XYZ file of C-alpha atoms in Angstrom:
787
model
C 76.750 -12.714 14.013
C 74.228 -14.711 12.057
C 71.663 -13.509 9.547
C 73.889 -11.092 7.663
C 72.968 -11.427 4.009
C 74.558 -9.770 1.019
C 71.158 -8.927 -0.402
C 70.500 -6.649 2.561
C 73.652 -4.712 1.825
C 72.902 -4.542 -1.883
C 69.349 -3.406 -1.259
C 70.625 -0.744 1.102
C 73.215 0.389 -1.420
C 70.587 0.927 -4.088
C 68.518 3.032 -1.733
C 71.520 5.016 -0.585
C 72.536 5.849 -4.110
C 69.110 7.356 -4.724
C 69.432 9.688 -1.720
C 70.177 13.391 -1.869
C 72.967 13.657 0.669
C 75.724 11.774 2.398
C 75.025 10.532 5.910
C 77.275 12.079 8.507
C 78.902 14.360 5.938
C 78.509 17.826 4.492
C 79.589 16.585 1.067
C 77.784 17.469 -2.123
C 74.836 15.284 -3.279
C 76.961 13.312 -5.726
C 79.371 12.046 -3.045
C 78.122 8.676 -1.778
C 81.304 6.710 -1.174
C 81.736 7.698 2.525
C 78.148 6.563 3.167
C 78.663 3.162 1.580
C 81.988 2.740 3.338
C 80.317 3.529 6.661
C 77.590 0.985 5.966
C 80.024 -1.768 5.025
C 82.253 -1.020 7.995
C 79.377 -1.274 10.454
C 78.074 -4.472 8.844
C 81.520 -6.034 9.115
C 81.844 -5.063 12.778
C 78.433 -6.508 13.597
C 79.301 -9.633 11.667
C 82.422 -10.152 13.773
C 80.794 -9.348 17.117
C 81.270 -12.192 19.632
C 77.762 -11.919 21.078
C 74.475 -10.047 20.823
C 75.322 -7.535 23.557
C 78.402 -6.382 21.658
C 76.498 -6.279 18.359
C 73.836 -4.021 19.856
C 76.489 -1.726 21.305
C 78.233 -1.426 17.934
C 74.972 -0.627 16.164
C 73.810 2.125 18.514
C 77.238 3.776 18.678
C 78.075 3.635 14.977
C 74.604 4.527 13.657
C 74.288 7.491 15.999
C 77.631 8.821 14.764
C 77.049 8.058 11.071
C 73.616 9.713 10.914
C 74.526 12.568 13.231
C 71.633 11.839 15.590
C 71.530 12.656 19.293
C 70.338 9.190 20.363
C 70.311 5.682 18.945
C 68.544 2.857 20.818
C 67.394 -0.730 20.292
C 64.153 -2.086 21.742
C 63.512 -5.845 21.538
C 60.056 -7.405 21.625
C 59.334 -9.789 24.501
C 56.237 -11.535 23.135
C 55.745 -13.868 26.086
C 55.557 -11.018 28.569
C 53.959 -8.684 25.989
C 56.375 -5.787 26.190
C 59.085 -3.834 24.375
C 62.362 -3.808 26.324
C 65.172 -1.271 25.912
C 68.323 -3.358 25.329
C 70.931 -0.841 24.155
C 71.314 2.913 23.817
C 73.827 5.615 23.070
C 72.465 8.965 24.235
C 69.848 7.972 26.813
C 70.500 7.153 30.461
C 72.584 3.959 30.695
C 70.711 2.751 33.763
C 67.516 2.610 31.721
C 68.813 -0.356 29.694
C 66.901 -3.501 30.642
C 64.595 -1.534 32.934
C 62.517 0.507 30.524
C 59.656 -1.694 29.336
C 56.675 -0.612 27.277
C 53.487 -2.629 27.031
C 53.465 -4.461 23.688
C 51.862 -2.262 21.037
C 52.077 0.961 23.045
C 53.823 4.151 21.945
C 55.691 4.807 18.725
C 57.794 1.677 19.307
C 54.586 -0.347 19.245
C 53.422 1.452 16.107
C 56.615 0.576 14.214
C 56.201 -3.059 15.311
C 52.556 -3.158 14.233
C 53.187 -1.681 10.815
C 56.481 -3.525 10.266
C 57.778 -0.498 8.367
C 59.849 2.599 9.203
C 58.176 5.626 10.818
C 59.831 9.021 10.298
C 58.514 11.998 12.314
C 59.974 15.494 12.603
C 58.041 16.110 15.849
C 57.276 12.826 17.620
C 55.881 14.598 20.681
C 52.835 15.773 18.713
C 51.947 12.262 17.430
C 48.868 10.710 19.123
C 50.743 7.438 19.783
C 53.683 9.178 21.450
C 54.286 7.967 25.006
C 56.559 9.931 27.317
C 59.138 7.843 29.220
C 60.743 9.912 31.932
C 63.229 7.206 33.021
C 65.245 7.616 29.828
C 65.284 11.390 29.724
C 63.921 11.388 26.162
C 61.172 13.930 26.789
C 63.482 16.601 25.361
C 63.688 14.988 21.904
C 61.494 15.740 18.861
C 62.915 14.084 15.688
C 62.111 10.343 15.521
C 63.037 7.522 13.136
C 62.075 3.938 13.987
C 63.045 0.956 11.789
C 61.681 -2.557 12.417
C 64.053 -5.476 12.952
C 62.431 -8.289 10.937
C 63.221 -11.979 10.558
C 60.921 -14.389 8.685
C 58.089 -11.828 8.630
C 58.236 -11.364 12.404
C 59.182 -8.040 13.978
C 61.775 -8.817 16.652
C 62.396 -5.235 17.743
C 62.894 -1.626 16.703
C 66.039 0.417 15.971
C 65.321 4.031 16.984
C 67.018 7.375 16.244
C 66.098 10.569 18.154
C 66.971 14.234 17.613
C 66.551 17.079 20.106
C 65.470 19.479 17.390
C 62.713 18.842 14.892
C 64.180 16.751 12.097
C 62.754 14.716 9.234
C 65.367 12.117 8.326
C 66.188 11.864 4.601
C 65.356 8.908 2.394
C 68.993 7.857 2.245
C 69.194 7.956 6.035
C 66.052 5.856 6.363
C 67.451 3.264 3.954
C 70.738 3.263 5.829
C 69.010 2.554 9.168
C 66.641 -0.062 7.714
C 69.595 -1.910 6.183
C 71.450 -2.011 9.474
C 68.311 -3.046 11.372
C 68.101 -6.070 9.108
C 71.620 -7.087 10.149
C 70.469 -7.541 13.744
C 67.614 -9.927 12.955
C 69.644 -13.124 12.641
C 71.752 -12.256 15.684
C 68.637 -11.768 17.798
C 67.113 -15.046 16.590
C 70.253 -16.953 17.480
C 70.516 -15.212 20.850
C 67.000 -16.391 21.676
C 67.778 -19.994 20.812
C 71.036 -20.317 22.738
C 69.787 -18.582 25.867
C 71.980 -15.493 25.482
C 69.000 -13.150 25.300
C 67.519 -14.714 28.404
C 70.757 -13.988 30.284
C 70.571 -10.348 29.202
C 67.132 -9.980 30.777
C 66.233 -10.014 34.441
C 63.646 -12.769 34.257
C 64.533 -14.386 30.931
C 62.236 -15.607 28.180
C 61.336 -19.104 26.979
C 63.910 -20.435 24.552
C 63.245 -20.440 20.819
C 64.098 -22.952 18.144
C 65.719 -22.491 14.764
C 63.326 -23.639 12.029
C 64.276 -25.957 9.169
C 62.847 -28.838 7.148
C 62.174 -32.263 8.673
C 64.348 -34.855 6.928
C 64.381 -37.875 9.257
C 62.001 -38.385 12.201
C 63.213 -38.745 15.752
C 64.709 -36.759 18.621
C 68.474 -36.259 18.865
C 70.203 -34.754 21.910
C 73.962 -34.356 21.882
C 77.028 -32.241 21.178
C 77.624 -30.349 17.934
C 80.572 -31.490 15.834
C 81.027 -29.179 12.831
C 82.236 -30.575 9.504
C 83.214 -28.602 6.448
C 84.534 -29.384 2.949
C 88.340 -29.674 2.954
C 88.714 -28.388 -0.603
C 87.114 -25.390 -2.318
C 86.449 -26.017 -5.995
C 85.264 -22.458 -6.558
C 88.631 -21.110 -5.440
C 90.574 -23.114 -8.042
C 91.949 -20.890 -10.836
C 92.563 -21.796 -14.439
C 96.237 -22.610 -15.008
C 98.036 -23.868 -18.058
C 99.132 -27.483 -17.716
C 102.884 -27.951 -17.937
C 102.481 -31.631 -18.795
C 99.011 -32.798 -19.845
C 99.883 -36.477 -19.468
C 100.984 -35.997 -15.862
C 97.887 -33.933 -15.082
C 95.671 -36.660 -16.535
C 97.519 -39.315 -14.540
C 97.102 -37.322 -11.307
C 93.398 -36.853 -11.994
C 92.751 -40.553 -12.680
C 94.737 -41.455 -9.569
C 92.592 -39.106 -7.469
C 89.424 -40.689 -8.899
C 90.737 -44.119 -7.953
C 91.414 -42.949 -4.384
C 87.856 -41.598 -4.076
C 86.477 -44.923 -5.352
C 88.441 -46.698 -2.612
C 87.057 -44.245 -0.036
C 83.518 -44.985 -1.237
C 84.045 -48.730 -0.933
C 85.419 -48.310 2.575
C 82.517 -46.140 3.739
C 79.975 -48.456 2.114
C 81.445 -51.429 3.973
C 81.301 -49.496 7.250
C 77.609 -48.581 6.902
C 76.297 -51.776 5.278
C 75.097 -53.237 8.571
C 72.894 -50.207 9.247
C 71.289 -49.617 5.845
C 68.673 -51.266 3.665
C 69.402 -52.311 0.099
C 67.741 -49.164 -1.184
C 69.892 -46.924 1.000
C 73.094 -48.831 0.246
C 72.338 -48.115 -3.405
C 73.246 -44.483 -2.748
C 76.882 -45.569 -2.782
C 76.216 -47.225 -6.131
C 74.869 -43.897 -7.340
C 78.067 -42.176 -6.245
C 80.191 -44.766 -8.010
C 78.068 -44.367 -11.126
C 78.590 -40.599 -11.054
C 82.282 -40.961 -10.246
C 82.923 -43.301 -13.154
C 80.598 -41.547 -15.605
C 81.765 -40.466 -19.026
C 80.668 -36.934 -18.232
C 83.065 -36.628 -15.299
C 86.024 -38.644 -16.560
C 86.034 -37.781 -20.253
C 84.907 -34.208 -19.634
C 87.835 -33.525 -17.286
C 90.373 -35.327 -19.475
C 89.283 -33.393 -22.558
C 89.731 -30.100 -20.693
C 93.178 -31.224 -19.558
C 94.087 -32.045 -23.145
C 92.790 -28.594 -24.134
C 95.464 -27.071 -21.874
C 93.959 -26.596 -18.387
C 95.602 -28.185 -15.354
C 93.731 -30.994 -13.561
C 92.128 -28.941 -10.719
C 90.893 -26.274 -13.157
C 89.582 -28.876 -15.597
C 87.828 -30.658 -12.721
C 86.232 -27.401 -11.544
C 84.771 -26.708 -14.992
C 83.483 -30.263 -15.420
C 81.858 -30.384 -11.987
C 80.194 -26.993 -12.533
C 78.809 -28.107 -15.896
C 77.619 -31.468 -14.585
C 76.053 -30.012 -11.422
C 74.176 -27.408 -13.451
C 72.341 -30.176 -15.292
C 70.883 -31.304 -11.969
C 70.408 -27.771 -10.603
C 68.112 -26.948 -13.516
C 65.808 -29.909 -12.903
C 62.425 -29.512 -11.275
C 62.332 -33.016 -9.821
C 63.357 -32.574 -6.169
C 65.167 -35.911 -5.907
C 67.231 -35.386 -9.037
C 67.929 -31.717 -8.292
C 69.498 -32.717 -4.986
C 71.983 -34.840 -6.927
C 73.797 -31.595 -7.794
C 75.171 -31.516 -4.250
C 76.382 -35.106 -4.708
C 78.278 -34.089 -7.841
C 79.907 -31.203 -5.973
C 80.777 -33.518 -3.075
C 82.528 -35.858 -5.471
C 84.376 -32.931 -7.027
C 85.621 -31.825 -3.613
C 86.724 -35.360 -2.764
C 88.699 -35.628 -5.998
C 90.209 -32.170 -5.467
C 91.254 -33.155 -1.942
C 93.301 -36.039 -3.335
C 94.644 -33.887 -6.170
C 95.820 -31.321 -3.648
C 96.956 -34.104 -1.303
C 95.184 -32.453 1.597
C 95.532 -34.363 4.838
C 92.658 -33.148 6.992
C 93.120 -33.487 10.726
C 91.007 -36.379 12.022
C 87.737 -35.182 13.528
C 87.213 -36.090 17.157
C 83.712 -37.526 17.410
C 82.140 -37.618 20.834
C 79.347 -39.768 22.256
C 75.989 -38.454 20.968
C 77.549 -36.464 18.140
C 75.233 -34.063 16.333
C 76.872 -33.641 12.925
C 76.534 -30.016 11.767
C 77.536 -28.371 8.499
C 76.533 -26.080 5.672
C 76.595 -28.944 3.190
C 77.156 -32.387 4.674
C 78.157 -35.252 2.395
C 77.227 -38.904 2.624
C 80.874 -39.790 3.231
C 81.075 -37.394 6.171
C 78.086 -39.171 7.706
C 79.628 -42.578 7.026
C 82.827 -41.439 8.767
C 81.036 -41.145 12.133
C 80.827 -44.413 14.088
C 77.119 -45.249 14.068
C 76.950 -45.731 17.824
C 78.155 -42.133 18.292
C 75.823 -40.430 15.799
C 72.767 -38.910 17.495
C 71.590 -36.395 14.887
C 72.340 -34.418 11.731
C 71.795 -30.712 11.033
C 72.497 -28.984 7.725
C 71.904 -25.361 6.789
C 71.062 -26.444 3.226
C 69.371 -29.348 1.475
C 66.033 -31.079 1.903
C 64.545 -34.457 2.688
C 65.339 -35.501 -0.898
C 69.091 -35.026 -0.466
C 71.347 -38.014 0.077
C 71.905 -36.752 3.610
C 68.185 -36.957 4.340
C 67.839 -40.335 2.640
C 70.814 -41.789 4.524
C 69.597 -40.347 7.822
C 66.200 -41.996 7.404
C 67.819 -45.260 6.404
C 70.068 -45.213 9.477
C 67.301 -44.045 11.813
C 69.156 -40.829 12.703
C 67.066 -37.690 13.409
C 67.854 -34.955 10.898
C 66.848 -31.372 10.126
C 67.790 -29.725 6.846
C 67.755 -26.119 5.590
C 68.259 -24.670 9.100
C 69.386 -21.468 7.438
C 69.663 -19.341 10.601
C 72.141 -21.652 12.325
C 75.582 -19.976 12.602
C 77.644 -23.090 11.955
C 80.908 -21.444 12.967
C 79.667 -20.768 16.507
C 78.055 -24.038 17.608
C 81.052 -26.385 17.862
C 80.901 -28.167 21.229
C 77.482 -26.764 22.172
C 74.637 -29.007 23.209
C 71.928 -29.290 20.542
C 68.466 -30.774 20.379
C 67.318 -31.952 16.930
C 63.583 -32.420 16.421
C 63.497 -34.440 13.207
C 59.714 -34.555 13.171
C 59.358 -30.806 12.725
C 62.799 -29.804 11.465
C 63.619 -27.777 14.590
C 66.972 -27.230 16.274
C 67.569 -25.899 19.801
C 71.011 -24.545 20.701
C 72.193 -24.837 24.327
C 68.694 -25.778 25.557
C 67.720 -24.793 29.072
C 66.802 -27.391 31.708
C 63.068 -27.300 30.945
C 63.520 -27.681 27.179
C 66.109 -30.414 27.584
C 64.010 -32.355 30.100
C 60.968 -32.250 27.838
C 62.913 -33.450 24.807
C 64.608 -36.148 26.842
C 61.146 -37.447 27.689
C 60.151 -37.249 24.026
C 63.333 -39.101 23.026
C 62.465 -41.923 25.432
C 58.948 -42.093 23.989
C 60.437 -42.125 20.498
C 62.797 -44.979 21.378
C 59.854 -46.972 22.699
C 57.969 -46.332 19.440
C 60.990 -47.430 17.368
C 61.221 -50.699 19.324
C 57.513 -51.221 18.817
C 57.893 -50.695 15.060
C 60.757 -53.185 14.866
C 58.401 -55.817 16.228
C 56.337 -55.420 13.048
C 59.086 -56.775 10.806
C 57.909 -59.683 8.666
C 54.283 -59.203 9.775
C 51.719 -58.566 7.026
C 50.350 -55.069 6.380
C 46.838 -56.148 7.208
C 43.959 -54.207 8.777
C 42.195 -55.405 11.900
C 39.339 -56.670 9.710
C 41.630 -58.698 7.460
C 42.251 -56.395 4.466
C 45.802 -56.846 3.108
C 47.590 -53.815 1.626
C 50.924 -54.693 -0.029
C 53.651 -52.114 0.678
C 56.237 -51.611 -2.078
C 59.495 -49.659 -2.404
C 60.232 -46.611 -4.549
C 63.840 -46.682 -5.712
C 66.185 -45.624 -8.496
C 69.229 -47.826 -7.905
C 69.648 -51.086 -6.066
C 72.855 -52.377 -4.501
C 74.169 -55.864 -5.090
C 74.290 -56.302 -1.316
C 71.306 -57.854 0.420
C 71.209 -56.479 3.976
C 68.485 -57.164 6.493
C 65.274 -55.252 5.907
C 64.832 -55.667 2.182
C 62.282 -58.412 2.862
C 59.958 -55.854 4.463
C 58.687 -54.709 1.074
C 56.334 -56.647 -1.163
C 58.544 -55.704 -4.099
C 59.314 -52.502 -6.007
C 56.344 -50.322 -6.869
C 58.355 -47.701 -8.748
C 61.825 -48.187 -10.208
C 63.048 -44.905 -11.724
C 65.325 -45.440 -14.716
C 66.530 -41.849 -15.220
C 69.762 -41.679 -13.186
C 71.869 -44.090 -15.289
C 70.918 -41.999 -18.336
C 71.714 -38.654 -16.722
C 75.253 -39.458 -15.540
C 76.481 -40.515 -18.983
C 77.679 -38.690 -22.081
C 75.620 -40.852 -24.440
C 72.497 -42.976 -24.235
C 73.313 -46.287 -22.531
C 73.131 -49.258 -24.881
C 70.756 -52.172 -24.596
C 73.285 -54.416 -22.854
C 74.207 -51.810 -20.205
C 70.552 -51.123 -19.469
C 69.712 -54.811 -19.278
C 72.428 -55.335 -16.658
C 70.935 -52.635 -14.423
C 67.389 -53.949 -14.734
C 68.446 -57.559 -14.261
C 70.085 -56.693 -10.957
C 66.940 -55.284 -9.404
C 64.689 -58.004 -10.850
C 66.938 -60.741 -9.445
C 67.274 -59.077 -6.065
C 63.524 -58.972 -5.477
C 62.456 -62.131 -7.313
C 59.860 -63.587 -7.095
C 58.299 -60.359 -5.810
C 57.120 -57.959 -8.527
C 59.239 -55.062 -9.742
C 57.542 -52.196 -11.590
C 60.011 -50.480 -13.924
C 58.982 -47.058 -15.180
C 60.165 -46.198 -18.665
C 62.379 -43.172 -19.126
C 60.833 -40.007 -17.674
C 63.071 -37.202 -18.902
C 62.119 -33.841 -20.307
C 62.451 -30.098 -20.013
C 62.936 -30.279 -16.237
C 65.179 -33.376 -16.425
C 67.412 -32.849 -19.473
C 70.201 -35.164 -20.469
C 73.608 -33.490 -21.040
C 73.808 -35.096 -24.467
C 70.133 -34.486 -25.336
C 69.594 -30.801 -24.455
C 66.129 -29.294 -24.256
C 65.457 -25.635 -23.528
C 61.853 -24.819 -22.740
C 60.180 -21.842 -21.119
C 57.741 -24.038 -19.210
C 59.163 -27.526 -18.624
C 56.138 -28.577 -16.545
C 53.990 -28.389 -19.675
C 56.662 -29.274 -22.199
C 58.350 -32.130 -23.965
C 58.809 -34.766 -21.300
C 58.057 -38.338 -20.293
C 56.173 -40.471 -22.792
C 56.009 -37.533 -25.209
C 59.753 -37.695 -25.821
C 60.009 -41.459 -26.052
C 57.158 -41.639 -28.555
C 58.737 -38.898 -30.652
C 62.070 -40.740 -30.404
C 60.919 -44.383 -30.723
C 64.475 -45.714 -31.014
C 65.110 -44.613 -27.397
C 61.914 -46.271 -26.202
C 62.437 -49.491 -28.161
C 66.006 -49.917 -26.892
C 64.886 -49.497 -23.303
C 61.886 -51.802 -23.631
C 64.051 -54.487 -25.260
C 66.536 -54.219 -22.369
C 63.735 -54.456 -19.793
C 62.136 -57.482 -21.460
C 65.464 -59.312 -21.814
C 66.308 -58.615 -18.157
C 63.162 -60.438 -17.018
C 63.812 -63.717 -18.852
C 63.316 -66.610 -16.449
C 62.203 -64.389 -13.573
C 58.663 -63.385 -14.558
C 58.385 -60.654 -11.907
C 58.412 -57.640 -14.240
C 55.796 -54.930 -14.658
C 56.219 -51.936 -16.998
C 54.919 -48.471 -16.129
C 54.403 -45.631 -18.638
C 54.918 -42.065 -17.273
C 53.191 -38.738 -17.965
C 50.242 -40.143 -19.889
C 47.717 -37.487 -20.935
C 45.855 -39.134 -23.858
C 44.654 -42.621 -24.760
C 46.489 -42.229 -28.070
C 49.824 -42.159 -26.230
C 48.972 -45.458 -24.556
C 47.949 -47.038 -27.862
C 51.230 -45.965 -29.504
C 53.322 -47.164 -26.583
C 51.582 -50.549 -26.507
C 52.266 -51.017 -30.210
C 55.965 -50.341 -29.670
C 56.136 -52.698 -26.678
C 54.513 -55.479 -28.710
C 56.919 -54.743 -31.547
C 59.942 -55.038 -29.245
C 58.575 -58.286 -27.815
C 58.076 -59.785 -31.284
C 61.575 -58.724 -32.383
C 63.125 -60.456 -29.395
C 61.126 -63.622 -29.969
C 62.314 -63.659 -33.586
C 65.899 -63.303 -32.330
C 65.465 -66.362 -30.122
C 64.974 -64.698 -26.697
C 62.356 -66.401 -24.500
C 60.627 -63.183 -23.447
C 57.091 -62.737 -22.186
C 54.855 -59.694 -22.264
C 54.564 -58.414 -18.685
C 51.636 -56.528 -17.114
C 51.661 -52.918 -18.334
C 50.357 -49.922 -16.424
C 50.137 -46.160 -16.743
C 50.891 -43.372 -14.296
C 48.046 -41.040 -13.467
C 49.753 -37.719 -12.753
C 48.079 -35.353 -15.238
C 44.523 -34.059 -14.641
C 43.530 -35.113 -18.169
C 44.311 -38.729 -17.254
C 42.034 -38.475 -14.210
C 39.070 -37.712 -16.433
C 39.956 -40.520 -18.854
C 40.972 -43.139 -16.323
C 38.158 -45.501 -17.362
C 39.345 -45.469 -20.992
C 42.942 -45.883 -19.850
C 42.044 -48.758 -17.539
C 40.441 -50.575 -20.457
C 43.797 -50.569 -22.293
C 46.240 -51.528 -19.528
C 46.600 -53.938 -16.607
C 46.931 -51.504 -13.695
C 47.077 -47.801 -12.759
C 49.663 -46.082 -10.565
C 48.993 -42.623 -9.144
C 51.908 -40.199 -8.844
C 50.457 -37.875 -6.219
C 53.394 -35.439 -6.302
C 52.887 -34.308 -9.895
C 49.127 -34.773 -9.775
C 48.896 -32.380 -6.817
C 51.112 -29.817 -8.549
C 49.061 -29.911 -11.735
C 45.680 -29.868 -9.969
C 46.622 -26.928 -7.731
C 48.829 -25.120 -10.281
C 51.567 -25.002 -7.635
C 55.294 -25.591 -8.016
C 56.130 -27.055 -4.619
C 59.774 -26.055 -5.096
C 58.857 -22.384 -5.501
C 59.155 -20.741 -2.075
C 56.514 -18.149 -2.955
C 53.744 -20.699 -3.463
C 55.050 -23.908 -1.854
C 52.748 -23.426 1.144
C 49.786 -23.875 -1.207
C 50.967 -27.375 -2.147
C 49.015 -29.868 -0.053
C 48.101 -33.434 -0.973
C 45.147 -33.250 1.405
C 43.453 -30.564 -0.690
C 39.820 -31.635 -1.312
C 40.419 -31.489 -5.072
C 43.199 -34.091 -4.777
C 41.011 -36.400 -2.701
C 38.180 -36.208 -5.228
C 40.590 -36.873 -8.078
C 41.795 -40.040 -6.331
C 38.212 -41.212 -5.898
C 37.532 -40.646 -9.587
C 40.626 -42.651 -10.565
C 39.539 -45.584 -8.402
C 36.012 -45.458 -9.802
C 37.303 -45.529 -13.377
C 39.646 -48.432 -12.671
C 36.900 -50.385 -10.930
C 34.815 -50.475 -14.107
C 37.386 -52.771 -15.707
C 38.574 -54.513 -12.548
C 42.008 -52.859 -12.544
C 44.111 -52.380 -9.426
C 45.316 -48.930 -8.375
C 48.591 -48.218 -6.585
C 49.727 -44.897 -5.087
C 53.463 -44.250 -5.399
C 53.893 -40.570 -4.478
C 54.918 -39.118 -1.121
C 51.319 -39.416 0.011
C 51.712 -43.201 0.109
C 54.423 -42.963 2.784
C 52.551 -40.494 5.011
C 50.930 -42.230 8.033
C 48.272 -39.498 8.070
C 47.162 -40.370 4.536
C 46.813 -44.076 5.312
C 43.271 -43.574 6.617
C 42.177 -41.909 3.387
C 43.873 -44.317 0.978
C 42.565 -47.350 2.846
C 39.082 -45.882 2.940
C 39.142 -45.218 -0.794
C 40.123 -48.802 -1.554
C 43.634 -48.280 -2.939
C 45.092 -51.737 -3.610
C 48.768 -51.087 -2.773
C 51.171 -48.366 -1.666
C 54.756 -47.682 -2.746
C 57.167 -45.551 -0.685
C 60.698 -45.036 0.594
C 62.136 -47.691 2.908
C 62.003 -45.368 5.925
C 58.195 -45.163 5.765
C 57.372 -48.881 5.485
C 57.092 -49.762 9.171
C 55.294 -46.525 10.091
C 52.611 -47.025 7.469
C 52.364 -50.713 8.365
C 51.768 -49.719 12.011
C 48.750 -47.631 11.019
C 47.333 -50.319 8.737
C 47.578 -52.951 11.478
C 45.890 -50.645 14.013
C 42.665 -49.774 12.199
C 39.866 -51.470 10.323
C 38.930 -50.676 6.778
C 35.475 -49.767 8.068
C 37.016 -47.120 10.352
C 39.078 -45.784 7.451
C 35.896 -45.372 5.403
C 34.283 -43.430 8.241
C 37.249 -41.035 8.410
C 37.208 -40.650 4.627
C 33.509 -39.790 4.662
C 34.111 -36.937 7.102
C 37.237 -35.790 5.214
C 35.238 -35.432 2.007
C 32.981 -32.934 3.751
C 35.955 -30.675 4.569
C 36.466 -27.626 2.381
C 40.191 -27.065 2.911
C 43.355 -29.080 3.398
C 43.978 -27.789 6.926
C 40.650 -29.212 8.110
C 41.449 -32.587 6.512
C 44.874 -32.625 8.184
C 43.406 -31.853 11.624
C 40.832 -34.612 11.172
C 43.499 -37.154 10.241
C 45.746 -36.166 13.132
C 42.841 -36.604 15.558
C 42.078 -40.004 14.032
C 45.729 -41.068 14.359
C 45.930 -39.902 17.962
C 42.656 -41.693 18.766
C 44.413 -45.017 18.108
C 47.506 -43.923 20.024
C 49.716 -43.328 16.978
C 50.204 -39.561 16.997
C 53.889 -40.196 17.675
C 54.310 -41.427 14.105
C 54.025 -37.873 12.823
C 54.999 -35.737 15.803
C 56.861 -36.445 19.043
C 55.281 -37.167 22.377
C 51.867 -38.161 21.051
């Protein structure tokens, strides 16, 4: 069954060890092994149960025996019909199952559900909330222990123990029952989604969805095809190499095979992807051929380990660099490194995986899906993607958006091993997945899919049209990117240029700082591809949360540490080399702009400008025909907001990084699950900060661009237009959606919406206002289906 987590077992074990006796045993207080064995045995049985009905039967039978109770029962909460329903019992009348139904909130079952905590009574009959149920025959019982079955803070039901005599269950017994109740939660959730629970009830209940994260908008309806990694790096042992030269040869041969696979998959998907998305394959090649991977593995082979063991160590070390980063995009690259490691290991082990049989309307499902697994599916057969891990920043999410395939990530409750061949519905707008949807659910989503297809066709008609409001205000839309492919597929012309080119990745995948020539080649490629349109290259933004493997930094608080411009000013040789490479790359093209990250003082800008002028003068002296480009600063630190007028006086433009600015303003790490819900770019404080930035820039006639996620959100378009933002920079998948909003409203209307938004006191009110405004012009479908 699904939802069985090791932490539940561990938590139960700790509680059991603190108890005074052994459940189901007359052993002395120190003997706890039979109790733990009983717990593990039951958990394993539940885990292997074929369906919910069998899991419930196992629980009530085994728990009753283990605790020595007279009765064990499970009540499940039917929220739609507002009742608690008896679904399984060992000790009460069998005919009562499915027929005994308590009004929601009534009796001791209702009390356990309300409190969401165990209730332990030695004489339940005397409790004021006790409700006698004659159909079960339980009026003869006194001892009562009820444990809530909880999933995602919601009480799904109650596991109940009863004793004929008065009995107060011990702490170890309570912990034991609570632990086992937790094992049922995931099984119940899955049973709701696939209709199994409805079949167990007389009249059924509406079907539920499995929640996840939206990664690519759209509606996908089709059949689940499960994919899984063919090689397990973690299972590879260390083993002494018999012949280091042969091991090294095998490893390099495997790398070459993976490179060929990448080229083949890239060729297959080129027709469906933009230049930005095709660059993901460049990123894989860069990682595959990096010094860190190649030299690291070869050095471990030479040290005596065989190729698979050396590869395992290198991949683990390299992936950890990304895992430790705060930046969501770069952190997701850890899964790419592991994917590459598995691909290499597959060739090392010469595994020949059986070809997967893709069906029409394939929904690709897996715990960790790789870009190559997506590329292996014929595009005309791929209807959706579902992963139990990852986020919208993963390569899977990026590729899905680029290909126009609906995708949901982090659908943690999906039991991957049990959905092969089942019909699935993927709601990419909200990150929801329905398993074996009933006729009503399927019919509704089929209608939504048709509406979505109509919207997609409508958006395609916007290609090559200007992003201009109904009253003639033009808003250039730029791309955010980090690598650009040499290919030039259709769609690249949709952007006005590159508003943010991140330079970090080529630094991270190497063992040493890249030289001036290597950097210049990278920058030249992107400048040539977009010429004569402008390309804004951001100087190196590394630091405590984005360390380089060859430039380690260990800080307690990387958010507030040595990062961005602070590092490059302290290490001017790094900055000068990069600036020289950038300036040389632009010779003869004249479409370069330079952007300085993480600025918090005017002194940092002054120092950086001096170094840029120095690099320019050096190159002129060396005979290079370079020109000083426009230079801007990123506004992503609150201090810069309050000094934006002084900053604007020194530079040519300002670019707002709303992701970091929101985190710093709200003191919220959006990647921290405990506080991520507090992160909201529509918070009134963020809106007022944006207004202050624009006011400061206006004093000196400087343009302001927004390049964070807010720029690509159709909801935010009203606000940014109303404020007077000059341009927006976003991922390729957002360009046409944002353009659709811009071409549907006037700037005057945007100002009206902004005026009302500024009167709101919380982000939720702003969001509701914007959604109403979007739906008023018939564009609600851009952010949620069927609107």
